[in-house]
């Protein structure tokens, strides 16, 4: 922090010196005047001030301030989710659904790990009227059993004309084994499977909060009560353990439903790794800014291209719908890579429970990141580290782009718009000397 502060003070002094020089520079009225040098000095001043400001910001932000920022941002996120804009996006998804009215000889399976943004992903990337999304298990009478759900709707028959082309739900590794070795055995090469994973601690904390919002109350409502899953109701206890106790390892390697688990955690981990090796695409919640369109290219580009009975304007709106999710992923990246939920946990007892309940999940998650060539740890310690690693280079890149755009604009204005009235709209700021000449000529 001391080094950061020293660098910030030096840059701030340089910025002030640059500002004084730029403000004290002489001017000229013609094309050979001091307009261009003054513009260059201003841009340099902006660059130095931006870097100095970011460095000074990192000097004052620590882990406590990071946690406070996360709490404040969550308030804004809740207001957004409950506001009219969120509902408008849902309406947009409904009006631009991908239509598949006839049977296709393939199937897409989203192996949905809970609390990885699967519902938002479907809204923006693959909203379709030909999907089976599984039964919700937030209610009082259901735990995830996807194979039985498919059997109930008749989709185990691959050749059925009513079989869906896309499936999203809480599949388990055993469900896949039954499908692979059973009714879909002869067509398994036509099944395209993808999964989105999330840091286990963040996922468990998100799940516990979601259960609280859905009215699943345990004990006094403290986080440790949910993690212990000590509940007088056997059903609620099973639900908590299914969702919070190494759920990702068991979902991929055995059964997510704790009442159906029959393998040791070590065996579940090995089976989960084998399943991941067979996935067509593995993405990560923390890497949405890169994985979102990669998933579209690998899985859904052909799926959307083969849709039926969709007007051109709906396709354009569908592209706009996809862009909205990407913009959200870029804007929320600082939250995703700074442990937005774990940063708010400071109790050592809670951390002990979190580590115990995600021990095997962490092994599966680390293996998936290594399998896809990602860094083992996608997180920064706090916002200060994020700004130092990404904020300052990003600001410099943006300013360089601004300088290049300004230079191109000046060249274009001088070459193509010397006496054009369009200079009134776009060229006044960057071609001030030409603007003055135009004013003289116009009287």
Tab-separated table of C-alpha atoms in Angstrom:
chain	number	residue	atom	x	y	z
A	1	UNK	CA	0.000	0.000	0.000
A	2	UNK	CA	2.880	2.382	0.803
A	3	UNK	CA	4.432	1.765	-2.611
A	4	UNK	CA	1.068	2.284	-4.285
A	5	UNK	CA	0.561	5.540	-2.411
A	6	UNK	CA	4.021	6.765	-3.383
A	7	UNK	CA	3.432	5.992	-7.039
A	8	UNK	CA	0.043	7.691	-6.876
A	9	UNK	CA	1.530	10.853	-5.350
A	10	UNK	CA	4.250	11.020	-8.009
A	11	UNK	CA	1.706	10.586	-10.799
A	12	UNK	CA	-0.616	13.147	-9.231
A	13	UNK	CA	2.233	15.679	-9.147
A	14	UNK	CA	3.020	14.927	-12.787
A	15	UNK	CA	-0.654	15.359	-13.655
A	16	UNK	CA	-0.814	18.768	-11.986
A	17	UNK	CA	2.361	19.865	-13.784
A	18	UNK	CA	0.925	18.729	-17.089
A	19	UNK	CA	-2.331	20.573	-16.435
A	20	UNK	CA	-0.477	23.782	-15.606
A	21	UNK	CA	1.576	23.550	-18.779
A	22	UNK	CA	-1.442	22.805	-20.937
A	23	UNK	CA	-3.440	25.652	-19.477
A	24	UNK	CA	-0.529	28.068	-19.836
A	25	UNK	CA	0.312	27.207	-23.447
A	26	UNK	CA	-0.085	29.807	-26.142
A	27	UNK	CA	-2.701	29.585	-28.815
A	28	UNK	CA	-2.929	30.241	-32.493
A	29	UNK	CA	-5.874	30.819	-34.705
A	30	UNK	CA	-4.788	28.976	-37.831
A	31	UNK	CA	-4.025	25.436	-38.755
A	32	UNK	CA	-0.442	26.001	-37.685
A	33	UNK	CA	-1.461	27.223	-34.219
A	34	UNK	CA	-1.115	25.494	-30.903
A	35	UNK	CA	-4.436	23.588	-31.070
A	36	UNK	CA	-2.827	20.216	-31.792
A	37	UNK	CA	-0.107	20.456	-29.103
A	38	UNK	CA	-2.698	21.570	-26.584
A	39	UNK	CA	-4.861	18.555	-27.459
A	40	UNK	CA	-1.888	16.220	-27.016
A	41	UNK	CA	-1.065	17.738	-23.640
A	42	UNK	CA	-4.686	17.354	-22.569
A	43	UNK	CA	-4.730	13.691	-23.520
A	44	UNK	CA	-1.473	13.051	-21.673
A	45	UNK	CA	-2.927	14.838	-18.673
A	46	UNK	CA	-6.021	12.635	-18.800
A	47	UNK	CA	-3.878	9.527	-18.954
A	48	UNK	CA	-1.711	10.530	-16.019
A	49	UNK	CA	-4.692	11.663	-13.920
A	50	UNK	CA	-6.586	8.424	-14.615
A	51	UNK	CA	-3.662	6.207	-13.599
A	52	UNK	CA	-2.981	8.345	-10.534
A	53	UNK	CA	-6.628	8.216	-9.496
A	54	UNK	CA	-6.771	4.444	-9.847
A	55	UNK	CA	-3.590	3.990	-7.845
A	56	UNK	CA	-4.880	6.272	-5.101
A	57	UNK	CA	-8.109	4.270	-5.066
A	58	UNK	CA	-6.196	1.031	-4.509
A	59	UNK	CA	-4.443	2.702	-1.568
A	60	UNK	CA	-7.740	3.150	0.281
A	61	UNK	CA	-9.553	-0.079	-0.638
A	62	UNK	CA	-8.881	-3.151	1.488
A	63	UNK	CA	-10.845	-6.348	2.157
A	64	UNK	CA	-13.246	-4.629	4.555
A	65	UNK	CA	-14.089	-1.935	2.016
A	66	UNK	CA	-14.452	-4.652	-0.641
A	67	UNK	CA	-17.048	-6.447	1.492
A	68	UNK	CA	-18.925	-3.174	2.051
A	69	UNK	CA	-18.914	-2.472	-1.684
A	70	UNK	CA	-20.344	-5.923	-2.373
A	71	UNK	CA	-23.206	-5.291	0.065
A	72	UNK	CA	-23.984	-1.933	-1.544
A	73	UNK	CA	-23.918	-3.388	-5.064
A	74	UNK	CA	-26.237	-6.217	-3.996
A	75	UNK	CA	-28.837	-3.612	-3.053
A	76	UNK	CA	-28.644	-2.187	-6.574
A	77	UNK	CA	-28.870	-5.691	-8.086
A	78	UNK	CA	-32.012	-6.488	-6.108
A	79	UNK	CA	-33.607	-3.219	-7.208
A	80	UNK	CA	-32.781	-4.117	-10.827
A	81	UNK	CA	-34.185	-7.643	-10.502
A	82	UNK	CA	-37.437	-6.309	-9.041
A	83	UNK	CA	-37.737	-3.393	-11.477
A	84	UNK	CA	-39.524	-3.099	-14.817
A	85	UNK	CA	-36.361	-3.452	-16.928
A	86	UNK	CA	-35.855	-7.039	-15.817
A	87	UNK	CA	-39.435	-7.873	-16.750
A	88	UNK	CA	-38.946	-6.231	-20.143
A	89	UNK	CA	-35.999	-8.537	-20.832
A	90	UNK	CA	-38.148	-11.562	-19.966
A	91	UNK	CA	-40.794	-10.322	-22.418
A	92	UNK	CA	-38.089	-9.852	-25.060
A	93	UNK	CA	-36.979	-13.464	-24.591
A	94	UNK	CA	-40.544	-14.714	-24.996
A	95	UNK	CA	-41.045	-12.736	-28.204
A	96	UNK	CA	-37.766	-13.947	-29.761
A	97	UNK	CA	-37.868	-17.628	-28.877
A	98	UNK	CA	-36.075	-20.136	-31.078
A	99	UNK	CA	-38.738	-22.283	-32.761
A	100	UNK	CA	-38.278	-25.961	-33.565
A	101	UNK	CA	-41.638	-27.439	-34.584
A	102	UNK	CA	-40.308	-30.647	-36.062
A	103	UNK	CA	-38.188	-33.417	-34.670
A	104	UNK	CA	-34.390	-33.172	-35.115
A	105	UNK	CA	-32.049	-36.170	-34.876
A	106	UNK	CA	-29.922	-34.682	-32.105
A	107	UNK	CA	-30.264	-33.382	-28.542
A	108	UNK	CA	-28.599	-30.660	-26.482
A	109	UNK	CA	-28.278	-31.281	-22.758
A	110	UNK	CA	-27.467	-28.507	-20.290
A	111	UNK	CA	-26.071	-30.287	-17.241
A	112	UNK	CA	-27.350	-27.586	-14.921
A	113	UNK	CA	-25.374	-27.144	-11.718
A	114	UNK	CA	-27.583	-25.069	-9.372
A	115	UNK	CA	-26.682	-21.399	-8.832
A	116	UNK	CA	-24.542	-21.027	-11.949
A	117	UNK	CA	-26.819	-18.630	-13.844
A	118	UNK	CA	-28.592	-21.348	-15.817
A	119	UNK	CA	-31.990	-19.610	-15.929
A	120	UNK	CA	-30.478	-16.298	-17.048
A	121	UNK	CA	-28.417	-18.162	-19.618
A	122	UNK	CA	-31.529	-19.769	-21.072
A	123	UNK	CA	-33.363	-16.434	-21.154
A	124	UNK	CA	-30.638	-14.711	-23.158
A	125	UNK	CA	-28.822	-17.415	-25.122
A	126	UNK	CA	-31.176	-20.276	-25.914
A	127	UNK	CA	-34.741	-19.198	-25.214
A	128	UNK	CA	-36.762	-21.833	-27.068
A	129	UNK	CA	-40.204	-23.382	-27.123
A	130	UNK	CA	-38.724	-26.854	-27.620
A	131	UNK	CA	-37.023	-27.380	-24.255
A	132	UNK	CA	-37.678	-29.497	-21.200
A	133	UNK	CA	-36.414	-27.718	-18.119
A	134	UNK	CA	-37.145	-30.274	-15.418
A	135	UNK	CA	-39.295	-29.879	-12.363
A	136	UNK	CA	-38.550	-27.195	-9.836
A	137	UNK	CA	-37.678	-28.627	-6.458
A	138	UNK	CA	-38.125	-25.522	-4.315
A	139	UNK	CA	-41.567	-26.704	-3.343
A	140	UNK	CA	-42.398	-29.166	-0.560
A	141	UNK	CA	-42.708	-32.361	-2.613
A	142	UNK	CA	-39.815	-32.750	-5.021
A	143	UNK	CA	-36.087	-33.498	-5.125
A	144	UNK	CA	-34.119	-33.668	-8.400
A	145	UNK	CA	-34.613	-36.946	-10.294
A	146	UNK	CA	-34.209	-36.053	-13.961
A	147	UNK	CA	-34.209	-39.568	-15.380
A	148	UNK	CA	-37.623	-40.247	-13.865
A	149	UNK	CA	-38.851	-36.893	-15.187
A	150	UNK	CA	-37.797	-37.806	-18.746
A	151	UNK	CA	-39.447	-41.186	-18.392
A	152	UNK	CA	-42.648	-39.541	-17.231
A	153	UNK	CA	-42.912	-37.261	-20.287
A	154	UNK	CA	-41.955	-40.026	-22.744
A	155	UNK	CA	-38.609	-38.570	-23.882
A	156	UNK	CA	-36.633	-41.740	-23.215
A	157	UNK	CA	-37.840	-42.834	-26.643
A	158	UNK	CA	-35.302	-41.213	-28.973
A	159	UNK	CA	-37.492	-41.700	-32.052
A	160	UNK	CA	-40.580	-40.117	-30.554
A	161	UNK	CA	-41.826	-37.164	-32.702
A	162	UNK	CA	-42.628	-35.281	-29.503
A	163	UNK	CA	-39.131	-35.635	-28.039
A	164	UNK	CA	-37.570	-32.304	-27.147
A	165	UNK	CA	-34.383	-31.036	-28.749
A	166	UNK	CA	-33.029	-29.314	-25.629
A	167	UNK	CA	-32.922	-30.353	-21.977
A	168	UNK	CA	-31.943	-28.214	-19.010
A	169	UNK	CA	-32.140	-29.530	-15.489
A	170	UNK	CA	-30.422	-30.934	-12.424
A	171	UNK	CA	-29.088	-34.030	-14.161
A	172	UNK	CA	-26.869	-36.378	-12.178
A	173	UNK	CA	-24.051	-38.613	-13.301
A	174	UNK	CA	-26.194	-41.690	-12.806
A	175	UNK	CA	-28.901	-40.184	-15.035
A	176	UNK	CA	-26.344	-39.888	-17.810
A	177	UNK	CA	-25.138	-43.430	-17.339
A	178	UNK	CA	-28.707	-44.722	-17.597
A	179	UNK	CA	-29.309	-42.731	-20.776
A	180	UNK	CA	-25.963	-43.643	-22.325
A	181	UNK	CA	-26.291	-47.370	-21.659
A	182	UNK	CA	-30.066	-47.548	-22.016
A	183	UNK	CA	-32.653	-45.872	-24.262
A	184	UNK	CA	-30.245	-43.398	-25.935
A	185	UNK	CA	-27.367	-45.862	-26.346
A	186	UNK	CA	-27.442	-46.082	-30.148
A	187	UNK	CA	-27.714	-42.294	-30.567
A	188	UNK	CA	-25.318	-41.046	-27.910
A	189	UNK	CA	-22.918	-39.524	-30.455
A	190	UNK	CA	-25.755	-37.124	-31.357
A	191	UNK	CA	-26.091	-35.850	-27.764
A	192	UNK	CA	-24.244	-32.570	-27.141
A	193	UNK	CA	-23.605	-31.912	-23.456
A	194	UNK	CA	-22.338	-28.732	-21.789
A	195	UNK	CA	-21.914	-27.560	-18.215
A	196	UNK	CA	-21.268	-24.270	-16.412
A	197	UNK	CA	-19.341	-24.564	-13.146
A	198	UNK	CA	-18.821	-22.147	-10.269
A	199	UNK	CA	-16.420	-21.782	-7.383
A	200	UNK	CA	-17.800	-24.189	-4.733
A	201	UNK	CA	-17.771	-21.762	-1.793
A	202	UNK	CA	-19.483	-19.025	-3.800
A	203	UNK	CA	-22.035	-21.505	-5.110
A	204	UNK	CA	-22.924	-22.822	-1.640
A	205	UNK	CA	-23.291	-19.316	-0.224
A	206	UNK	CA	-25.510	-18.342	-3.165
A	207	UNK	CA	-27.621	-21.476	-2.650
A	208	UNK	CA	-28.113	-20.778	1.055
A	209	UNK	CA	-29.225	-17.222	0.332
A	210	UNK	CA	-31.603	-18.422	-2.369
A	211	UNK	CA	-33.186	-20.893	0.033
A	212	UNK	CA	-33.717	-18.085	2.522
A	213	UNK	CA	-35.487	-16.036	-0.146
A	214	UNK	CA	-37.671	-19.026	-1.021
A	215	UNK	CA	-38.800	-19.390	2.574
A	216	UNK	CA	-36.749	-22.472	3.534
A	217	UNK	CA	-35.986	-21.505	7.142
A	218	UNK	CA	-33.568	-23.513	9.276
A	219	UNK	CA	-33.005	-22.854	12.972
A	220	UNK	CA	-32.492	-19.161	13.607
A	221	UNK	CA	-31.764	-18.465	9.945
A	222	UNK	CA	-28.010	-18.132	10.405
A	223	UNK	CA	-25.666	-19.322	7.663
A	224	UNK	CA	-24.137	-21.995	9.889
A	225	UNK	CA	-27.602	-23.489	10.473
A	226	UNK	CA	-27.983	-24.058	6.738
A	227	UNK	CA	-24.497	-25.491	6.387
A	228	UNK	CA	-25.026	-27.978	9.221
A	229	UNK	CA	-28.454	-28.956	7.793
A	230	UNK	CA	-29.623	-29.804	11.306
A	231	UNK	CA	-33.371	-29.659	10.762
A	232	UNK	CA	-36.297	-31.506	12.403
A	233	UNK	CA	-37.936	-31.993	9.004
A	234	UNK	CA	-36.333	-34.950	7.135
A	235	UNK	CA	-37.386	-33.507	3.803
A	236	UNK	CA	-35.798	-30.090	4.467
A	237	UNK	CA	-32.687	-31.826	5.802
A	238	UNK	CA	-32.434	-33.874	2.582
A	239	UNK	CA	-32.924	-30.746	0.503
A	240	UNK	CA	-30.168	-28.879	2.335
A	241	UNK	CA	-27.705	-31.764	2.101
A	242	UNK	CA	-28.538	-32.370	-1.558
A	243	UNK	CA	-27.828	-28.774	-2.425
A	244	UNK	CA	-25.053	-27.752	-0.004
A	245	UNK	CA	-22.985	-30.806	0.992
A	246	UNK	CA	-20.427	-31.397	-1.791
A	247	UNK	CA	-23.346	-31.258	-4.198
A	248	UNK	CA	-21.307	-30.614	-7.338
A	249	UNK	CA	-19.066	-33.663	-6.853
A	250	UNK	CA	-22.024	-35.922	-6.145
A	251	UNK	CA	-24.169	-34.437	-8.913
A	252	UNK	CA	-21.544	-35.256	-11.536
A	253	UNK	CA	-20.229	-38.467	-9.978
A	254	UNK	CA	-23.284	-40.069	-8.371
A	255	UNK	CA	-26.631	-38.494	-7.438
A	256	UNK	CA	-27.389	-34.933	-6.408
A	257	UNK	CA	-30.323	-36.192	-4.361
A	258	UNK	CA	-28.697	-37.157	-1.052
A	259	UNK	CA	-31.285	-39.872	-0.384
A	260	UNK	CA	-30.075	-41.686	-3.550
A	261	UNK	CA	-26.317	-41.365	-3.051
A	262	UNK	CA	-24.551	-44.708	-2.788
A	263	UNK	CA	-20.887	-44.008	-3.546
A	264	UNK	CA	-18.032	-42.733	-1.414
A	265	UNK	CA	-17.017	-39.102	-1.999
A	266	UNK	CA	-13.657	-40.203	-3.434
A	267	UNK	CA	-15.380	-42.450	-5.961
A	268	UNK	CA	-17.843	-39.689	-6.821
A	269	UNK	CA	-14.939	-37.322	-7.525
A	270	UNK	CA	-13.282	-39.781	-9.922
A	271	UNK	CA	-16.532	-40.440	-11.751
A	272	UNK	CA	-17.159	-36.676	-11.959
A	273	UNK	CA	-13.761	-36.153	-13.585
A	274	UNK	CA	-14.512	-38.876	-16.133
A	275	UNK	CA	-17.836	-37.229	-16.979
A	276	UNK	CA	-16.167	-33.843	-17.454
A	277	UNK	CA	-13.771	-35.366	-19.970
A	278	UNK	CA	-16.779	-36.383	-22.077
A	279	UNK	CA	-18.401	-32.935	-22.032
A	280	UNK	CA	-18.462	-31.015	-25.308
A	281	UNK	CA	-18.153	-27.678	-23.518
A	282	UNK	CA	-17.106	-26.703	-19.983
A	283	UNK	CA	-17.624	-23.094	-18.964
A	284	UNK	CA	-17.244	-21.136	-15.734
A	285	UNK	CA	-19.440	-18.630	-13.988
A	286	UNK	CA	-16.356	-16.532	-13.200
A	287	UNK	CA	-15.346	-16.410	-16.890
A	288	UNK	CA	-18.639	-15.413	-18.499
A	289	UNK	CA	-17.031	-12.565	-20.454
A	290	UNK	CA	-15.115	-15.144	-22.518
A	291	UNK	CA	-17.248	-18.285	-22.171
A	292	UNK	CA	-20.591	-16.789	-23.167
A	293	UNK	CA	-19.979	-16.410	-26.893
A	294	UNK	CA	-17.664	-19.430	-26.896
A	295	UNK	CA	-20.638	-21.498	-25.726
A	296	UNK	CA	-22.790	-19.946	-28.437
A	297	UNK	CA	-20.270	-20.838	-31.149
A	298	UNK	CA	-19.737	-24.411	-29.961
A	299	UNK	CA	-23.322	-25.419	-29.090
A	300	UNK	CA	-26.020	-22.962	-30.093
A	301	UNK	CA	-24.966	-21.318	-33.342
A	302	UNK	CA	-26.210	-24.259	-35.413
A	303	UNK	CA	-29.215	-24.712	-33.127
A	304	UNK	CA	-30.340	-21.152	-33.811
A	305	UNK	CA	-29.488	-21.300	-37.526
A	306	UNK	CA	-31.846	-24.251	-37.995
A	307	UNK	CA	-34.846	-22.669	-36.309
A	308	UNK	CA	-38.141	-22.641	-38.180
A	309	UNK	CA	-40.754	-20.009	-38.901
A	310	UNK	CA	-38.910	-17.073	-37.358
A	311	UNK	CA	-39.072	-13.621	-38.941
A	312	UNK	CA	-35.929	-11.611	-39.687
A	313	UNK	CA	-36.807	-8.962	-37.092
A	314	UNK	CA	-37.042	-11.675	-34.431
A	315	UNK	CA	-33.557	-12.891	-35.317
A	316	UNK	CA	-32.210	-9.348	-34.980
A	317	UNK	CA	-33.890	-8.958	-31.609
A	318	UNK	CA	-32.505	-12.342	-30.607
A	319	UNK	CA	-28.981	-11.076	-31.324
A	320	UNK	CA	-29.742	-7.988	-29.218
A	321	UNK	CA	-30.976	-10.259	-26.422
A	322	UNK	CA	-27.664	-12.118	-26.441
A	323	UNK	CA	-25.679	-8.885	-26.330
A	324	UNK	CA	-27.552	-7.774	-23.205
A	325	UNK	CA	-26.264	-10.786	-21.275
A	326	UNK	CA	-22.707	-10.163	-22.456
A	327	UNK	CA	-22.870	-6.520	-21.386
A	328	UNK	CA	-24.112	-7.649	-17.983
A	329	UNK	CA	-21.256	-10.165	-17.738
A	330	UNK	CA	-18.672	-7.483	-18.488
A	331	UNK	CA	-20.208	-4.978	-16.065
A	332	UNK	CA	-20.481	-7.537	-13.261
A	333	UNK	CA	-17.031	-9.033	-13.796
A	334	UNK	CA	-15.479	-7.089	-10.873
A	335	UNK	CA	-18.013	-8.758	-8.582
A	336	UNK	CA	-17.526	-12.203	-10.057
A	337	UNK	CA	-13.742	-12.219	-9.662
A	338	UNK	CA	-13.556	-10.790	-6.133
A	339	UNK	CA	-15.594	-13.440	-4.264
A	340	UNK	CA	-18.705	-11.309	-3.966
A	341	UNK	CA	-20.255	-13.592	-1.297
A	342	UNK	CA	-17.254	-15.137	0.440
A	343	UNK	CA	-15.794	-11.649	0.949
A	344	UNK	CA	-18.679	-10.959	3.346
A	345	UNK	CA	-17.932	-13.998	5.561
A	346	UNK	CA	-15.496	-13.422	8.413
A	347	UNK	CA	-16.555	-15.961	11.072
A	348	UNK	CA	-13.879	-18.725	11.369
A	349	UNK	CA	-16.550	-21.255	12.344
A	350	UNK	CA	-18.511	-20.562	9.178
A	351	UNK	CA	-15.370	-20.826	7.097
A	352	UNK	CA	-14.601	-24.190	8.665
A	353	UNK	CA	-18.053	-25.458	7.703
A	354	UNK	CA	-17.710	-24.052	4.185
A	355	UNK	CA	-14.391	-25.807	3.648
A	356	UNK	CA	-15.770	-29.104	4.951
A	357	UNK	CA	-18.944	-28.979	2.830
A	358	UNK	CA	-17.054	-28.069	-0.372
A	359	UNK	CA	-13.911	-30.174	0.075
A	360	UNK	CA	-14.717	-32.644	-2.714
A	361	UNK	CA	-16.463	-30.027	-4.844
A	362	UNK	CA	-13.209	-28.067	-4.867
A	363	UNK	CA	-11.328	-31.057	-6.261
A	364	UNK	CA	-13.785	-31.357	-9.141
A	365	UNK	CA	-13.745	-27.614	-9.806
A	366	UNK	CA	-9.936	-27.456	-9.812
A	367	UNK	CA	-9.795	-30.425	-12.175
A	368	UNK	CA	-12.240	-28.756	-14.571
A	369	UNK	CA	-10.192	-25.566	-14.678
A	370	UNK	CA	-7.015	-27.525	-15.303
A	371	UNK	CA	-8.774	-29.599	-17.988
A	372	UNK	CA	-9.761	-26.430	-19.866
A	373	UNK	CA	-6.401	-24.714	-19.408
A	374	UNK	CA	-7.655	-22.024	-17.015
A	375	UNK	CA	-5.763	-20.558	-14.045
A	376	UNK	CA	-6.477	-22.571	-10.904
A	377	UNK	CA	-7.586	-19.474	-8.975
A	378	UNK	CA	-9.741	-17.018	-10.974
A	379	UNK	CA	-10.145	-14.564	-8.080
A	380	UNK	CA	-8.488	-11.379	-6.879
A	381	UNK	CA	-8.087	-10.727	-3.165
A	382	UNK	CA	-10.040	-7.470	-3.278
A	383	UNK	CA	-11.028	-4.604	-5.560
A	384	UNK	CA	-7.646	-2.933	-5.066
A	385	UNK	CA	-5.820	-5.888	-6.605
A	386	UNK	CA	-8.384	-6.029	-9.423
A	387	UNK	CA	-7.804	-2.346	-10.241
A	388	UNK	CA	-4.037	-2.790	-10.238
A	389	UNK	CA	-4.165	-5.854	-12.483
A	390	UNK	CA	-7.003	-4.937	-14.866
A	391	UNK	CA	-8.258	-1.411	-14.159
A	392	UNK	CA	-5.082	0.526	-14.931
A	393	UNK	CA	-4.192	-1.400	-18.130
A	394	UNK	CA	-7.818	-1.116	-19.217
A	395	UNK	CA	-7.859	2.644	-18.652
A	396	UNK	CA	-4.626	3.072	-20.600
A	397	UNK	CA	-6.004	1.017	-23.497
A	398	UNK	CA	-9.219	3.062	-23.578
A	399	UNK	CA	-7.290	6.326	-23.621
A	400	UNK	CA	-4.999	5.083	-26.406
A	401	UNK	CA	-8.096	4.113	-28.409
A	402	UNK	CA	-9.536	7.574	-27.755
A	403	UNK	CA	-6.321	9.205	-29.013
A	404	UNK	CA	-6.321	7.065	-32.161
A	405	UNK	CA	-10.009	7.811	-32.800
A	406	UNK	CA	-9.322	11.506	-32.362
A	407	UNK	CA	-6.417	11.368	-34.809
A	408	UNK	CA	-8.505	9.530	-37.397
A	409	UNK	CA	-11.318	12.030	-36.959
A	410	UNK	CA	-8.948	14.968	-37.541
A	411	UNK	CA	-7.568	13.394	-40.716
A	412	UNK	CA	-11.033	12.602	-42.039
A	413	UNK	CA	-12.329	16.094	-41.294
A	414	UNK	CA	-9.427	17.795	-43.037
A	415	UNK	CA	-9.566	15.490	-46.069
A	416	UNK	CA	-13.304	15.102	-46.597
A	417	UNK	CA	-15.235	17.744	-44.691
A	418	UNK	CA	-13.296	20.964	-45.166
A	419	UNK	CA	-16.385	23.047	-45.857
A	420	UNK	CA	-19.080	20.565	-44.917
A	421	UNK	CA	-21.827	21.437	-42.477
A	422	UNK	CA	-21.330	18.025	-40.840
A	423	UNK	CA	-18.398	19.615	-39.025
A	424	UNK	CA	-21.021	21.370	-36.972
A	425	UNK	CA	-22.055	17.963	-35.593
A	426	UNK	CA	-18.872	15.956	-35.165
A	427	UNK	CA	-15.755	18.023	-35.799
A	428	UNK	CA	-15.954	21.119	-33.624
A	429	UNK	CA	-14.039	19.635	-30.699
A	430	UNK	CA	-11.218	17.897	-32.543
A	431	UNK	CA	-10.694	20.423	-35.378
A	432	UNK	CA	-11.021	23.721	-33.569
A	433	UNK	CA	-8.681	25.609	-35.916
A	434	UNK	CA	-10.659	24.428	-38.954
A	435	UNK	CA	-13.865	25.395	-37.161
A	436	UNK	CA	-12.597	28.937	-36.727
A	437	UNK	CA	-11.736	29.142	-40.429
A	438	UNK	CA	-15.216	27.933	-41.340
A	439	UNK	CA	-16.771	30.566	-39.101
A	440	UNK	CA	-14.730	33.312	-40.818
A	441	UNK	CA	-15.691	32.077	-44.283
A	442	UNK	CA	-19.345	31.897	-43.297
A	443	UNK	CA	-19.268	35.468	-42.059
